[in-house]
CSV table of C-alpha atoms in Angstrom, one decimal:
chain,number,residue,atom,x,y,z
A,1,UNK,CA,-12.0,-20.9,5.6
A,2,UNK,CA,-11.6,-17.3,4.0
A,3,UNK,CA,-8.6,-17.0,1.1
A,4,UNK,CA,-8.0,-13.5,-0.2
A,5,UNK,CA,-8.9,-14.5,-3.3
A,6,UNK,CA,-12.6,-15.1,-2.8
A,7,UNK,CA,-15.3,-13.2,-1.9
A,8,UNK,CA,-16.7,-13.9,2.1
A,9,UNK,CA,-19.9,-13.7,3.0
A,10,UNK,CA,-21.8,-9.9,3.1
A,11,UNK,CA,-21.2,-7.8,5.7
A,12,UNK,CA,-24.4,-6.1,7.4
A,13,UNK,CA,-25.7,-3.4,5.3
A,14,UNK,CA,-25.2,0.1,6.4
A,15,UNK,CA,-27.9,1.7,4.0
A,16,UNK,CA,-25.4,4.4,2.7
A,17,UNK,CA,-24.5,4.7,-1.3
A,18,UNK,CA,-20.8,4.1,-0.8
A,19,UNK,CA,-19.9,1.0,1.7
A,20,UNK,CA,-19.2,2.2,4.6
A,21,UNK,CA,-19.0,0.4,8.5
A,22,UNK,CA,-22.8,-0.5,9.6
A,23,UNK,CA,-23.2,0.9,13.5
A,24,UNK,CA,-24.6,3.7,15.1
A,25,UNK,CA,-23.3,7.0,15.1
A,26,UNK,CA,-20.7,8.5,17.7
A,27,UNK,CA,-22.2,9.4,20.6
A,28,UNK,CA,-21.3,12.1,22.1
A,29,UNK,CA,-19.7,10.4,25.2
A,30,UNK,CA,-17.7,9.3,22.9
A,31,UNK,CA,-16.6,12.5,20.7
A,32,UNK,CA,-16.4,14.1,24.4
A,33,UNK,CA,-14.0,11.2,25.6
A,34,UNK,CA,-11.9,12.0,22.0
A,35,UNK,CA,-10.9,15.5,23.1
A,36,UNK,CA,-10.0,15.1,26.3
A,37,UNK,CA,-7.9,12.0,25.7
A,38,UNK,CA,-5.9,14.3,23.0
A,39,UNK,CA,-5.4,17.2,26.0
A,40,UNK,CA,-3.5,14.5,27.6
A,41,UNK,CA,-2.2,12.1,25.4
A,42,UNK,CA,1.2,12.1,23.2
A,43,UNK,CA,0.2,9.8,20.4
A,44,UNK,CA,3.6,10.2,19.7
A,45,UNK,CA,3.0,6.8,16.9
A,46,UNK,CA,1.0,8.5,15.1
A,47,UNK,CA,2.6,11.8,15.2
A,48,UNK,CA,5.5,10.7,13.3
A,49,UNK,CA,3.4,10.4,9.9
A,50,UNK,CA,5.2,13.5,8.5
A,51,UNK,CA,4.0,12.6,4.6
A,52,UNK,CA,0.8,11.5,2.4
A,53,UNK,CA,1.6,10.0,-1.0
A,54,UNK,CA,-0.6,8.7,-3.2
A,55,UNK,CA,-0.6,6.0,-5.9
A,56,UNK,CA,-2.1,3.2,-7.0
A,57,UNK,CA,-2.1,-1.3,-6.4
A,58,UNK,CA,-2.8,-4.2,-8.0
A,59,UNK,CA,-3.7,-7.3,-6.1
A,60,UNK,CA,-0.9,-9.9,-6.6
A,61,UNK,CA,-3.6,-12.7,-7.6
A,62,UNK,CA,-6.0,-10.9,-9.6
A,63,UNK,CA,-4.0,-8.0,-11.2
A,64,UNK,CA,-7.1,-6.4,-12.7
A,65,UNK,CA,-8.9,-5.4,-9.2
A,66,UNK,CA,-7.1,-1.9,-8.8
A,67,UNK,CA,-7.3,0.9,-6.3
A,68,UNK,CA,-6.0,4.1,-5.7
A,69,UNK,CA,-4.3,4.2,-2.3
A,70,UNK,CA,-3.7,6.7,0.1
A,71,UNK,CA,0.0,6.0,1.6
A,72,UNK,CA,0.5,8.3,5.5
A,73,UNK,CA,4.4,7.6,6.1
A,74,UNK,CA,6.5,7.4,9.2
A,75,UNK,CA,10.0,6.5,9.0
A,76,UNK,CA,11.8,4.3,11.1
A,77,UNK,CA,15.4,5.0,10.0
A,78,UNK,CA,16.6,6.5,6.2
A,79,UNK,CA,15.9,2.6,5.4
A,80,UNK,CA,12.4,1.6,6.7
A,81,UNK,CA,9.4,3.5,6.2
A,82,UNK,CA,6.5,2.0,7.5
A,83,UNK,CA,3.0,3.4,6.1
A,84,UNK,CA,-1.1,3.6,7.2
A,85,UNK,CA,-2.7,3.1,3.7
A,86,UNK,CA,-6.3,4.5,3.4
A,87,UNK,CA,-8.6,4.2,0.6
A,88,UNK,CA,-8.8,8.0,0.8
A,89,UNK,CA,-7.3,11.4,2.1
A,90,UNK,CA,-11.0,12.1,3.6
A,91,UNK,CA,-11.9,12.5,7.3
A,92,UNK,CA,-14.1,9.4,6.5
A,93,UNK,CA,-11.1,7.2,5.1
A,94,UNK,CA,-10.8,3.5,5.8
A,95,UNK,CA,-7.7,2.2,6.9
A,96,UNK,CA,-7.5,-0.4,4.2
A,97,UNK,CA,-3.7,-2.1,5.0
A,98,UNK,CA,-0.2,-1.5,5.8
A,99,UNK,CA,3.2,-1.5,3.7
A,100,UNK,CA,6.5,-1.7,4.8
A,101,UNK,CA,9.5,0.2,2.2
A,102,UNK,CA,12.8,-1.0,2.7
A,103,UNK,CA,16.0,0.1,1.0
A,104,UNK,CA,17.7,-2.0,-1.8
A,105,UNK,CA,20.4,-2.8,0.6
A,106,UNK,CA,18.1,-4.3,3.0
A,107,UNK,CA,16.1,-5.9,0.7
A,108,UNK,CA,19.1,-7.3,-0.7
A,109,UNK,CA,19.6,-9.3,2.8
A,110,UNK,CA,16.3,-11.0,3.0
A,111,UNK,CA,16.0,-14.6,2.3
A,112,UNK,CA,14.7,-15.0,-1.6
A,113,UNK,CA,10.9,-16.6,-0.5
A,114,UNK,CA,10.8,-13.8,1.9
A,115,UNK,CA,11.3,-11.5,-1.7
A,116,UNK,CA,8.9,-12.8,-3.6
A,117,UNK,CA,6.1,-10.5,-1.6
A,118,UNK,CA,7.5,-7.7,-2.4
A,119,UNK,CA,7.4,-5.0,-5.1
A,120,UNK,CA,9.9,-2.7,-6.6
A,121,UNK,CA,8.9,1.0,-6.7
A,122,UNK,CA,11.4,1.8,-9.2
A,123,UNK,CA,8.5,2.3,-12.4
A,124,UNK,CA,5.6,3.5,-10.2
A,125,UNK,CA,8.0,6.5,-9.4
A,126,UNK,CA,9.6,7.3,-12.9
A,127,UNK,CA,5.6,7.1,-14.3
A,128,UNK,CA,4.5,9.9,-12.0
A,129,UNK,CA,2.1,7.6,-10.3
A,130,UNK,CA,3.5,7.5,-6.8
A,131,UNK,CA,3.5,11.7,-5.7
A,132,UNK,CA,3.7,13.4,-2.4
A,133,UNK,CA,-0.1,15.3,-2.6
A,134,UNK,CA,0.2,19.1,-2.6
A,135,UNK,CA,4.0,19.1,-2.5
A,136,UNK,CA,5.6,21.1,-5.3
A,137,UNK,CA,8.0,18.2,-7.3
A,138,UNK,CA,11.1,20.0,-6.9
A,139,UNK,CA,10.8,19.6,-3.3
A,140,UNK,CA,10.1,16.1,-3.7
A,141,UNK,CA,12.7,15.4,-6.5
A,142,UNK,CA,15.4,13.9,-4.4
A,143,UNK,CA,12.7,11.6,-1.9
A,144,UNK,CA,11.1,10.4,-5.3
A,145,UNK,CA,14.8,9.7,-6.4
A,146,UNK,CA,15.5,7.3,-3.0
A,147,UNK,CA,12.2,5.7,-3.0
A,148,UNK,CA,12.8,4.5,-6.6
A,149,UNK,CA,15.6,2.3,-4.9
A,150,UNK,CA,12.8,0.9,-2.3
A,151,UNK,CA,10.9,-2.3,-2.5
A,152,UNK,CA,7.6,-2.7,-0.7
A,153,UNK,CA,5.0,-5.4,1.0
A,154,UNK,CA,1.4,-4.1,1.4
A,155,UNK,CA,-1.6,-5.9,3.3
A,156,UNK,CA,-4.7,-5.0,2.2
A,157,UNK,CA,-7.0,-6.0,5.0
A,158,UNK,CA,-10.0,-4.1,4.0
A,159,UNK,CA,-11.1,-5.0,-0.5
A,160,UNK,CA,-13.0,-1.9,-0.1
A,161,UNK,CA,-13.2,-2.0,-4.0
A,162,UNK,CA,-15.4,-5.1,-4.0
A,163,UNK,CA,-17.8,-3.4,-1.3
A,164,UNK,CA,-17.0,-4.7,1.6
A,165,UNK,CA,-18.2,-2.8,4.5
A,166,UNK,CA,-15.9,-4.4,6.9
A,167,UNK,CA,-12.7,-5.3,6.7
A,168,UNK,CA,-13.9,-9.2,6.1
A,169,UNK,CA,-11.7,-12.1,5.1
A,170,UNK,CA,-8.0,-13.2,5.2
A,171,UNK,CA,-5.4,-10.5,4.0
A,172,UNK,CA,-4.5,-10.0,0.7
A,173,UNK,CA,-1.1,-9.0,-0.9
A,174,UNK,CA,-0.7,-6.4,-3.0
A,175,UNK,CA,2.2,-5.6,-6.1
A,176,UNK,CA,3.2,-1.8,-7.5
A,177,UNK,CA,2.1,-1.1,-11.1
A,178,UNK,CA,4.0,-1.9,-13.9
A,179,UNK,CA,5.3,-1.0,-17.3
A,180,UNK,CA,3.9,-4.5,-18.7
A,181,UNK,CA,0.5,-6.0,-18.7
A,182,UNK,CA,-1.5,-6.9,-16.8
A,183,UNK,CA,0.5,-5.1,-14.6
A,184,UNK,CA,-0.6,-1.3,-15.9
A,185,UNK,CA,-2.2,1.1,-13.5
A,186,UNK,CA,-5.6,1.6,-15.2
A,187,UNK,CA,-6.2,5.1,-17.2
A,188,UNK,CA,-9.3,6.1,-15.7
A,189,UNK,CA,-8.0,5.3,-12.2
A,190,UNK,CA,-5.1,7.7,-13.0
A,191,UNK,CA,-7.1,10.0,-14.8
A,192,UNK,CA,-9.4,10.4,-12.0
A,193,UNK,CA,-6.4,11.3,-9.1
A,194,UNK,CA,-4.7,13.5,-11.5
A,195,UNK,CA,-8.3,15.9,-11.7
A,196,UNK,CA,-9.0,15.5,-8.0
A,197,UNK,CA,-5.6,17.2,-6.7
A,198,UNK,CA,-4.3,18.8,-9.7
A,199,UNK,CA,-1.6,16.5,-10.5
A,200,UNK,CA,0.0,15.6,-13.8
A,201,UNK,CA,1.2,12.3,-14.7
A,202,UNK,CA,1.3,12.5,-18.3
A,203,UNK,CA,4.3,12.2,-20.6
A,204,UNK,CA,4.8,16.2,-20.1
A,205,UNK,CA,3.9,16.2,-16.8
A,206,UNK,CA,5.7,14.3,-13.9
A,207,UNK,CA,7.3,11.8,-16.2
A,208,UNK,CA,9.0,14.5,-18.1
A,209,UNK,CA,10.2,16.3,-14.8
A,210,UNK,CA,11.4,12.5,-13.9
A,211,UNK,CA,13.3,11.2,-17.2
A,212,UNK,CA,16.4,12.3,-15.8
A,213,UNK,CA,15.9,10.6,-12.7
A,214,UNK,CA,18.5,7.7,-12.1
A,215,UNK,CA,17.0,4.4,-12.1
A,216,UNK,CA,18.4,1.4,-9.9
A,217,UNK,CA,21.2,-0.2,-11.6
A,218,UNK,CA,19.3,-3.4,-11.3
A,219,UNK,CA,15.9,-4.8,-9.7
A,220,UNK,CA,16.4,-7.7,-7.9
A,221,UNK,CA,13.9,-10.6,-9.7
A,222,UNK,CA,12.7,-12.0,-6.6
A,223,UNK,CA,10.5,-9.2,-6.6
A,224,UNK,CA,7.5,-8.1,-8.8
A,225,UNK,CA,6.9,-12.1,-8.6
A,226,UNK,CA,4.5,-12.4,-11.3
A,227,UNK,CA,6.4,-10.7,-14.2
A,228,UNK,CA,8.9,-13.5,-14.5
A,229,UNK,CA,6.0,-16.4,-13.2
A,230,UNK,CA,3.2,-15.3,-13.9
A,231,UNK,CA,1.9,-16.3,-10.9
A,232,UNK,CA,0.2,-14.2,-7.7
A,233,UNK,CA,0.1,-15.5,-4.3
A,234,UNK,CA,-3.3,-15.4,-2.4
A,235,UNK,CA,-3.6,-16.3,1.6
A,236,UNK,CA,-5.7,-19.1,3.0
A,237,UNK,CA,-7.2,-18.9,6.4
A,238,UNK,CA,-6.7,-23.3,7.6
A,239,UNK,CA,-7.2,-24.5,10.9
A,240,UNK,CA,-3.9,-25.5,13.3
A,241,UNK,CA,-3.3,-27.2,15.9
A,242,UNK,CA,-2.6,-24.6,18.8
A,243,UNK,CA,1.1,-24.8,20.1
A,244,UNK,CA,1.6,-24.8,23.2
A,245,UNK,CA,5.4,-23.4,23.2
A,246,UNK,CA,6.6,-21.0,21.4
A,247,UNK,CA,9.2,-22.3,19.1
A,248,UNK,CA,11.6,-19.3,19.3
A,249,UNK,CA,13.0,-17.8,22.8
């Protein structure tokens, strides 16, 4: 069956440069459908995504497939933030996955094999990678300075970066860059997002306005798993027996 860690079969082609979804276009019923269902309908879900960050992930089993993600937050409560990733800020932007950010206090409660899928936040914010788009940094100072207490777990259920032009296989996890390799967000990745929204993540730029930034007194080892192992985790798609109660109330 599927694993994140391999490559599934191809997709149908859609004939464009760049993958994207094969299928017809919209049809009109559609698009007409669209704006009369947002006359009448709250979305009050997706309302609640007040903030787009972006920054860059690694996959946990094959740290040198990287991609620049696109991260649209809500927050639950000043402790869980749940976020829509997209492979882009474009109209056109895949959903590609999901993370979930949860304070250090919570993530001090979970059980330790529960940990080990998640990643600290604490480098990817004092490198400048992680940045609110368009939003001046002194407005941003003090969220940058809680989120660099946060772990996360991302899904990436679409590896648009290997072509896929569905979202085809089993799941994969994904870790935060790091100061160590192979953990290091690539330079031309970085490079790239810095020119396309005027950002600057260089030594002068956000990482100087961040030095003084307090870091976590300590980051729990559980997470950022394959610093201290070495190891990744990749998902396996295996058939089950189908049960017929649920084991839980």
């Amino acid at each position: 069956m599927s694993s994140s860690d391999q490559k599934p079969a191809a997709a149908p082609a859609s004939g464009a440069a760049e993958p994207s979804p094969p299928g017809r276009p919209t049809a009109v019923s559609s698009q007409v459908l669209d704006m009369g269902a947002q006359m009448v309908q709250a979305l009050k879900p997706v309302r609640q995504m007040k903030l787009h960050a972006c920054s860059f992930a690694l996959y946990a089993h094959d740290l040198r497939r990287q991609m620049e993600v696109h991260h649209f937050l809500s927050r639950l409560n000043q402790d869980v933030v749940q976020c829509a990733v997209y492979d882009s800020d474009k109209p056109s932007a895949r959903l590609i996955g999901v993370e979930y950010i949860v304070s250090d206090t919570i993530f001090e409660g979970l059980p330790p094999e529960e940990q080990r899928l998640w990643h600290s936040h604490a480098y990817e914010v004092k490198a400048g990678l992680w940045t609110a788009v368009g939003v001046p940094e002194a407005l941003q100072s003090s969220e940058m300075a809680s989120l660099a207490r946060t772990y996360g777990k991302f899904w990436c259920t679409w590896q648009v970066d290997r072509g896929d032009a569905l979202p085809l296989g089993a799941p994969a996890l994904m870790v935060s860059p790091q100061a160590a390799e192979p953990g290091r967000a690539r330079g031309d990745l970085v490079r790239g997002r810095d020119e396309r929204y005027g950002v600057d993540s260089s030594a002068g730029g956000l990482k100087a306005a961040r030095v003084e930034m307090e870091e976590p007194e300590w980051i729990n080892p559980n997470a950022d798993y394959w610093r201290l192992h070495g190891k990744g985790f990749a998902v396996d798609v295996v058939q089950a027996e189908m049960k017929r109660h649920a084991p839980f109330p």
